[in-house]
Short mmCIF file of C-alpha atoms in Angstrom, two decimals:
data_model
loop_
_atom_site.label_atom_id
_atom_site.label_comp_id
_atom_site.label_asym_id
_atom_site.label_seq_id
_atom_site.Cartn_x
_atom_site.Cartn_y
_atom_site.Cartn_z
CA MET A 244 0.04 -15.88 35.85
CA THR A 245 1.00 -18.05 38.99
CA GLU A 246 -0.94 -17.43 42.17
CA PRO A 247 1.38 -16.28 45.00
CA PRO A 248 1.73 -18.80 47.85
CA PRO A 249 -0.48 -18.35 50.86
CA GLN A 250 0.77 -16.19 53.66
CA LEU A 251 1.21 -17.25 57.35
CA ASP A 252 -1.80 -15.18 58.42
CA ASP A 253 -3.98 -16.69 55.80
CA LEU A 254 -2.95 -20.31 56.69
CA LEU A 255 -3.57 -19.60 60.42
CA GLU A 256 -7.03 -18.28 59.65
CA GLN A 257 -7.87 -21.26 57.55
CA ARG A 258 -6.35 -23.56 60.20
CA ASP A 259 -8.62 -21.79 62.78
CA ALA A 260 -11.65 -22.42 60.68
CA HIS A 261 -11.01 -26.09 59.76
CA VAL A 262 -8.73 -27.69 62.20
CA GLY A 263 -9.92 -29.08 65.54
CA LYS A 264 -8.55 -26.89 68.54
CA ALA A 265 -7.32 -30.18 70.07
CA LEU A 266 -4.55 -30.23 67.38
CA SER A 267 -2.01 -27.70 68.80
CA LEU A 268 0.94 -25.90 67.25
CA GLY A 269 4.28 -26.23 68.62
CA HIS A 270 7.52 -24.21 69.08
CA GLY A 271 6.08 -20.91 70.40
CA SER A 272 5.58 -18.53 67.28
CA PRO A 273 3.88 -20.63 64.36
CA LEU A 274 6.37 -21.74 61.82
CA HIS A 275 5.41 -21.88 58.12
CA ILE A 276 7.55 -24.74 56.95
CA THR A 277 7.79 -25.18 53.05
CA ARG A 278 10.71 -27.61 52.65
CA GLY A 279 12.76 -30.18 54.32
CA LEU A 280 16.12 -31.65 53.27
CA MET A 281 17.92 -34.19 55.44
CA GLN A 282 18.74 -32.50 58.94
CA TYR A 283 17.14 -29.13 57.88
CA LEU A 284 13.74 -27.43 57.77
CA TYR A 285 13.29 -24.30 55.65
CA SER A 286 10.64 -21.80 56.28
CA ALA A 287 8.52 -19.66 53.82
CA SER A 288 10.66 -16.64 54.82
CA GLY A 289 13.95 -18.42 54.13
CA GLU A 290 15.20 -19.49 57.64
CA GLN A 291 17.05 -22.67 57.85
CA TYR A 292 16.52 -24.74 60.94
CA LEU A 293 18.49 -27.61 62.25
CA ASP A 294 15.76 -30.14 63.05
CA LEU A 295 16.20 -31.78 66.53
CA VAL A 296 12.42 -32.08 67.06
CA ASN A 297 10.70 -34.37 64.42
CA ASN A 298 11.32 -37.76 65.64
CA VAL A 299 9.86 -39.62 62.55
CA CYS A 300 12.32 -38.39 59.90
CA HIS A 301 14.86 -40.90 61.02
CA VAL A 302 17.31 -40.87 58.19
CA GLY A 303 16.61 -37.13 57.12
CA HIS A 304 13.87 -35.16 55.49
CA SER A 305 13.51 -36.06 51.77
CA ASN A 306 16.18 -38.65 52.03
CA PRO A 307 17.07 -39.49 48.36
CA ARG A 308 17.35 -43.23 48.89
CA VAL A 309 14.09 -43.42 50.57
CA VAL A 310 12.23 -41.10 48.22
CA GLU A 311 13.58 -43.02 45.26
CA ALA A 312 12.49 -46.46 46.64
CA GLY A 313 8.95 -45.25 47.24
CA ALA A 314 8.54 -43.56 43.87
CA ARG A 315 9.93 -46.57 42.04
CA GLN A 316 7.70 -48.95 43.79
CA MET A 317 4.72 -46.60 43.48
CA ALA A 318 5.05 -46.53 39.75
CA LEU A 319 5.21 -50.30 39.73
CA LEU A 320 2.64 -51.85 42.18
CA ASN A 321 0.74 -50.82 45.17
CA THR A 322 -1.77 -53.37 46.59
CA ASN A 323 -2.46 -55.18 49.85
CA THR A 324 -1.29 -58.16 51.73
CA ARG A 325 -4.04 -60.47 50.30
CA TYR A 326 -1.69 -60.89 47.38
CA VAL A 327 1.72 -62.45 47.45
CA TYR A 328 4.67 -60.08 46.50
CA GLU A 329 8.34 -60.10 47.24
CA GLY A 330 8.52 -56.87 49.20
CA LEU A 331 6.23 -58.10 52.03
CA THR A 332 8.19 -61.27 52.85
CA GLU A 333 11.60 -59.75 52.21
CA TYR A 334 10.88 -56.76 54.55
CA LEU A 335 9.56 -58.95 57.44
CA GLY A 336 12.40 -61.27 57.05
CA ARG A 337 15.03 -58.40 57.19
CA LEU A 338 13.24 -56.98 60.34
CA ALA A 339 13.07 -60.39 61.92
CA ALA A 340 16.90 -60.71 61.26
CA THR A 341 17.48 -57.64 63.55
CA LEU A 342 15.42 -59.09 66.57
CA PRO A 343 16.58 -61.87 68.88
CA GLU A 344 15.09 -65.43 68.55
CA PRO A 345 12.27 -66.47 68.71
CA LEU A 346 10.84 -62.95 67.58
CA SER A 347 10.21 -63.95 63.96
CA VAL A 348 6.46 -63.39 63.13
CA GLY A 349 5.44 -59.85 62.16
CA PHE A 350 2.22 -57.93 61.59
CA LEU A 351 2.60 -54.64 59.64
CA VAL A 352 0.20 -51.77 60.29
CA ASN A 353 0.07 -47.91 59.80
CA SER A 354 0.87 -46.38 63.21
CA GLY A 355 2.39 -46.95 66.66
CA SER A 356 -1.09 -46.44 68.09
CA GLU A 357 -2.45 -49.26 65.83
CA ALA A 358 0.59 -51.43 66.60
CA ASN A 359 0.30 -51.07 70.45
CA GLU A 360 -3.51 -51.83 70.31
CA LEU A 361 -2.75 -54.90 68.23
CA ALA A 362 0.02 -56.00 70.76
CA VAL A 363 -2.51 -55.70 73.69
CA ARG A 364 -5.18 -57.77 71.70
CA ILE A 365 -2.56 -60.49 71.11
CA ALA A 366 -1.57 -60.63 74.65
CA ARG A 367 -5.05 -60.89 75.78
CA THR A 368 -5.79 -63.70 73.36
CA HIS A 369 -2.67 -65.63 74.18
CA THR A 370 -3.10 -65.45 78.01
CA GLY A 371 -6.84 -65.34 78.40
CA ALA A 372 -6.54 -62.36 80.96
CA HIS A 373 -7.51 -58.79 80.59
CA ASP A 374 -5.73 -56.51 82.88
CA MET A 375 -2.49 -54.67 81.92
CA VAL A 376 0.32 -53.10 83.62
CA VAL A 377 2.11 -49.76 82.64
CA VAL A 378 4.63 -47.28 83.76
CA GLU A 379 3.66 -43.85 85.33
CA GLY A 380 4.11 -41.06 82.72
CA ALA A 381 3.70 -43.56 79.74
CA TYR A 382 2.31 -42.66 76.41
CA HIS A 383 1.45 -45.62 74.23
CA GLY A 384 -1.14 -44.06 71.67
CA HIS A 385 -4.22 -42.05 70.72
CA THR A 386 -6.83 -44.90 70.51
CA GLY A 387 -9.45 -45.20 73.20
CA MET A 388 -7.83 -48.25 74.69
CA LEU A 389 -4.28 -46.76 74.53
CA ILE A 390 -5.41 -43.46 76.13
CA ASP A 391 -6.64 -45.63 79.07
CA LEU A 392 -3.16 -47.37 79.12
CA SER A 393 -1.13 -43.92 78.81
CA PRO A 394 -0.77 -42.27 82.30
CA TYR A 395 0.61 -39.29 80.36
CA LYS A 396 -2.78 -38.85 78.89
CA PHE A 397 -5.35 -39.91 81.46
CA ARG A 398 -3.57 -37.89 84.10
CA GLY A 399 -3.04 -34.92 81.88
CA PRO A 400 -5.45 -32.19 80.61
CA GLY A 401 -8.81 -33.48 79.67
CA GLY A 402 -7.95 -36.98 81.28
CA LYS A 403 -10.01 -38.88 83.93
CA GLY A 404 -7.30 -38.53 86.40
CA GLU A 405 -7.28 -42.11 87.72
CA PRO A 406 -6.65 -45.35 85.68
CA GLU A 407 -9.53 -47.79 84.68
CA PRO A 408 -9.87 -50.82 87.02
CA TRP A 409 -8.07 -53.05 84.53
CA VAL A 410 -4.98 -50.74 84.28
CA HIS A 411 -2.38 -51.16 86.97
CA VAL A 412 0.39 -48.24 87.18
CA VAL A 413 3.77 -48.80 88.34
CA PRO A 414 6.18 -46.02 89.35
CA ILE A 415 8.58 -44.46 87.11
CA PRO A 416 11.96 -46.27 87.58
CA ASP A 417 14.02 -43.18 87.87
CA SER A 418 17.28 -44.03 89.69
CA TYR A 419 18.45 -40.46 89.31
CA ARG A 420 15.69 -39.07 91.47
CA GLY A 421 14.80 -42.24 93.36
CA GLY A 422 18.05 -43.05 94.89
CA GLU A 423 18.29 -46.79 96.05
CA ARG A 424 14.58 -47.28 95.76
CA ASP A 425 13.87 -50.88 94.41
CA TYR A 426 11.40 -50.24 91.67
CA ALA A 427 11.34 -53.72 90.39
CA ALA A 428 10.15 -55.01 93.79
CA GLU A 429 7.46 -52.43 93.83
CA LEU A 430 6.49 -53.59 90.43
CA GLY A 431 6.42 -57.23 91.63
CA ASP A 432 4.09 -56.23 94.50
CA ILE A 433 1.68 -54.39 92.18
CA VAL A 434 1.58 -57.19 89.72
CA ALA A 435 0.89 -59.82 92.28
CA ASP A 436 -2.10 -57.82 93.54
CA ALA A 437 -3.35 -57.30 90.09
CA ALA A 438 -3.08 -60.96 88.85
CA PRO A 439 -4.23 -62.36 86.60
CA ILE A 440 -2.72 -59.98 83.93
CA ALA A 441 -2.33 -60.06 80.12
CA GLY A 442 0.87 -58.06 79.93
CA PHE A 443 3.19 -55.47 81.00
CA LEU A 444 3.50 -52.70 78.24
CA VAL A 445 6.74 -50.69 78.77
CA GLU A 446 8.73 -48.39 76.69
CA SER A 447 12.41 -49.54 76.47
CA MET A 448 13.47 -45.98 77.35
CA LEU A 449 10.84 -43.94 78.90
CA SER A 450 10.07 -40.99 76.54
CA CYS A 451 7.12 -38.77 77.57
CA ALA A 452 8.04 -39.48 81.04
CA GLY A 453 11.17 -37.46 80.56
CA GLN A 454 13.59 -39.47 78.47
CA ILE A 455 14.54 -41.61 81.43
CA PRO A 456 16.82 -44.72 80.68
CA LEU A 457 15.79 -47.74 82.71
CA PRO A 458 18.09 -48.64 85.53
CA PRO A 459 20.30 -51.75 84.94
CA GLY A 460 18.45 -54.91 85.98
CA TYR A 461 15.09 -53.25 86.06
CA LEU A 462 13.71 -55.01 82.88
CA THR A 463 15.13 -58.36 83.80
CA ALA A 464 13.46 -58.37 87.16
CA ALA A 465 10.25 -56.80 85.95
CA PHE A 466 9.94 -59.39 83.10
CA GLU A 467 10.48 -62.20 85.72
CA HIS A 468 7.75 -60.87 87.87
CA VAL A 469 5.16 -60.52 85.10
CA ARG A 470 6.01 -63.92 83.48
CA ALA A 471 5.73 -65.77 86.93
CA LEU A 472 2.09 -64.70 86.96
CA GLY A 473 1.37 -65.61 83.22
CA GLY A 474 1.59 -62.32 81.54
CA LEU A 475 3.47 -61.28 78.48
CA CYS A 476 6.08 -58.57 78.31
CA ILE A 477 5.69 -56.15 75.47
CA ALA A 478 8.61 -53.68 74.47
CA ASP A 479 7.27 -50.48 73.00
CA GLU A 480 10.11 -49.29 70.74
CA VAL A 481 7.95 -46.89 68.90
CA GLN A 482 9.94 -43.92 69.81
CA VAL A 483 13.34 -45.40 70.59
CA GLY A 484 13.98 -48.29 68.15
CA PHE A 485 15.76 -48.50 64.91
CA GLY A 486 19.28 -47.86 66.12
CA ARG A 487 18.62 -44.58 67.95
CA VAL A 488 20.38 -45.78 71.07
CA GLY A 489 23.48 -46.34 69.07
CA SER A 490 24.84 -49.53 70.71
CA HIS A 491 21.82 -51.75 69.51
CA MET A 492 19.04 -51.77 67.06
CA TRP A 493 16.40 -52.05 69.74
CA ALA A 494 16.78 -50.35 73.06
CA PHE A 495 15.56 -53.34 74.99
CA GLU A 496 18.83 -55.24 73.77
CA GLU A 497 20.82 -52.96 76.09
CA HIS A 498 19.11 -54.74 79.19
CA GLY A 499 19.82 -58.32 77.92
CA VAL A 500 16.06 -59.24 77.80
CA VAL A 501 13.85 -60.86 75.06
CA PRO A 502 10.46 -59.49 75.21
CA ASP A 503 7.42 -61.75 74.13
CA ILE A 504 6.19 -58.90 71.76
CA VAL A 505 7.99 -55.96 70.23
CA VAL A 506 6.11 -52.82 68.89
CA MET A 507 7.98 -50.63 66.41
CA GLY A 508 6.80 -47.42 64.68
CA LYS A 509 7.71 -43.86 64.15
CA PRO A 510 11.13 -43.96 62.59
CA MET A 511 10.21 -46.99 60.58
CA GLY A 512 9.06 -45.28 57.34
CA ASN A 513 11.00 -42.02 57.80
CA GLY A 514 7.75 -40.02 57.94
CA HIS A 515 5.80 -42.62 55.73
CA PRO A 516 3.05 -44.10 58.16
CA MET A 517 4.31 -47.52 59.04
CA ALA A 518 4.51 -49.60 62.20
CA ALA A 519 4.82 -53.32 63.18
CA VAL A 520 4.29 -55.91 65.96
CA PHE A 521 6.86 -58.90 66.23
CA THR A 522 6.18 -61.76 68.37
CA THR A 523 6.96 -65.53 68.56
CA PRO A 524 5.44 -68.36 66.58
CA GLU A 525 3.67 -69.87 69.53
CA ILE A 526 2.13 -66.55 70.60
CA ALA A 527 1.21 -65.56 66.97
CA ALA A 528 -0.40 -69.05 66.55
CA SER A 529 -2.80 -68.24 69.41
CA PHE A 530 -4.07 -65.26 67.50
CA GLU A 531 -5.01 -67.06 64.40
CA GLU A 532 -8.78 -67.79 65.11
CA MET A 533 -9.96 -64.32 64.07
CA GLU A 534 -8.61 -63.12 60.86
CA PHE A 535 -6.13 -60.24 60.98
CA PHE A 536 -6.11 -57.64 58.04
CA SER A 537 -4.79 -54.06 57.64
CA THR A 538 -5.93 -52.40 54.49
CA PHE A 539 -2.66 -50.38 54.03
CA GLY A 540 -0.30 -52.13 56.46
CA GLY A 541 2.61 -53.93 54.60
CA ASN A 542 1.58 -52.67 51.12
CA PRO A 543 4.35 -52.79 48.57
CA VAL A 544 5.17 -49.03 48.69
CA SER A 545 5.55 -48.96 52.42
CA CYS A 546 7.72 -52.09 52.31
CA ALA A 547 10.02 -50.58 49.84
CA ILE A 548 10.28 -47.39 51.91
CA GLY A 549 10.89 -49.41 54.96
CA MET A 550 13.74 -51.17 53.17
CA GLY A 551 15.19 -47.79 52.09
CA VAL A 552 15.32 -46.69 55.80
CA LEU A 553 17.07 -49.85 56.73
CA ASP A 554 19.59 -49.52 53.81
CA THR A 555 20.30 -45.93 54.99
CA ILE A 556 20.87 -46.98 58.50
CA GLU A 557 23.31 -49.70 57.59
CA GLU A 558 25.15 -48.13 54.56
CA ASP A 559 25.59 -44.66 56.22
CA GLY A 560 26.71 -46.13 59.58
CA LEU A 561 24.10 -44.29 61.54
CA MET A 562 24.12 -46.38 64.67
CA GLN A 563 27.72 -45.58 65.11
CA ARG A 564 27.12 -41.97 64.40
CA ALA A 565 24.23 -41.98 66.97
CA THR A 566 26.73 -43.34 69.52
CA GLU A 567 29.45 -40.66 68.69
CA LEU A 568 26.97 -37.79 68.77
CA GLY A 569 25.16 -39.14 71.81
CA GLU A 570 28.45 -39.07 73.73
CA ARG A 571 29.12 -35.67 72.54
CA PHE A 572 25.80 -34.44 73.71
CA MET A 573 26.06 -36.08 77.17
CA ALA A 574 29.62 -34.74 77.59
CA GLY A 575 28.42 -31.28 76.65
CA LEU A 576 25.23 -31.21 78.80
#
């Protein structure tokens, strides 16, 4: 006789006993979700929800193309990057082809946090400097270093309130609320006072700070200030990359700039844990003295799933779809 599935109250009781209280529930009343299919989530009691919340299922829950790619590769081979296999180099080459020159060397890891931490390590190794510049309200990850680099966290509940001495915070460039304020000039003053710096870590569109598009010209001027003092410019595309802006594959492209390092993550594996750091051959060469290895990063199954996501974006015309629906949302709002 088949055991009945657990009820919501039972699951909440088990969660209360075994899950740390720092891990919160969302969406008001707890939702017992049992299934996802493309744009929909389904609850144990039968409700169908249009999912406008989960930002990793980039091409839909249980997307058949992605599921098939992962299952096929899992049945064939799953190992690590100490071996040579076609999926790794094919996938890295395909990602590199979406980026402007000379961003052609990639490191594959498992999460946006891991990727941002690696990006900072690379910047510090290349420049020989230690200090970093970030934007107020930014969130870059949950490791110890990245909590220190995320004003959204260290100024929030449980945080220290003020940045570490090696972290320099620039204002949110919010032209809607800031009027004619010259945010790039303010950044330039802060960077000059902070020098030497290893880098400027910035989301190409500010997410946790309020989904704020960067003003025209801001990244161009900001990158000039940072590079003039020897720092590297790191574009955090973890939340907004992979065609989400519609007009371009990467949100920084809207601003006509080329970062020194690009970090990508969340939508990369459609829910499968994947992330990457791309940089130039010159910068990558400066990071070669200490061996780099990620046990699971870039494994054949992950690469197959990542390829399935890219196939879906291209073959289903999802960037054009994002443009059309984005315009409809903006007009309606």
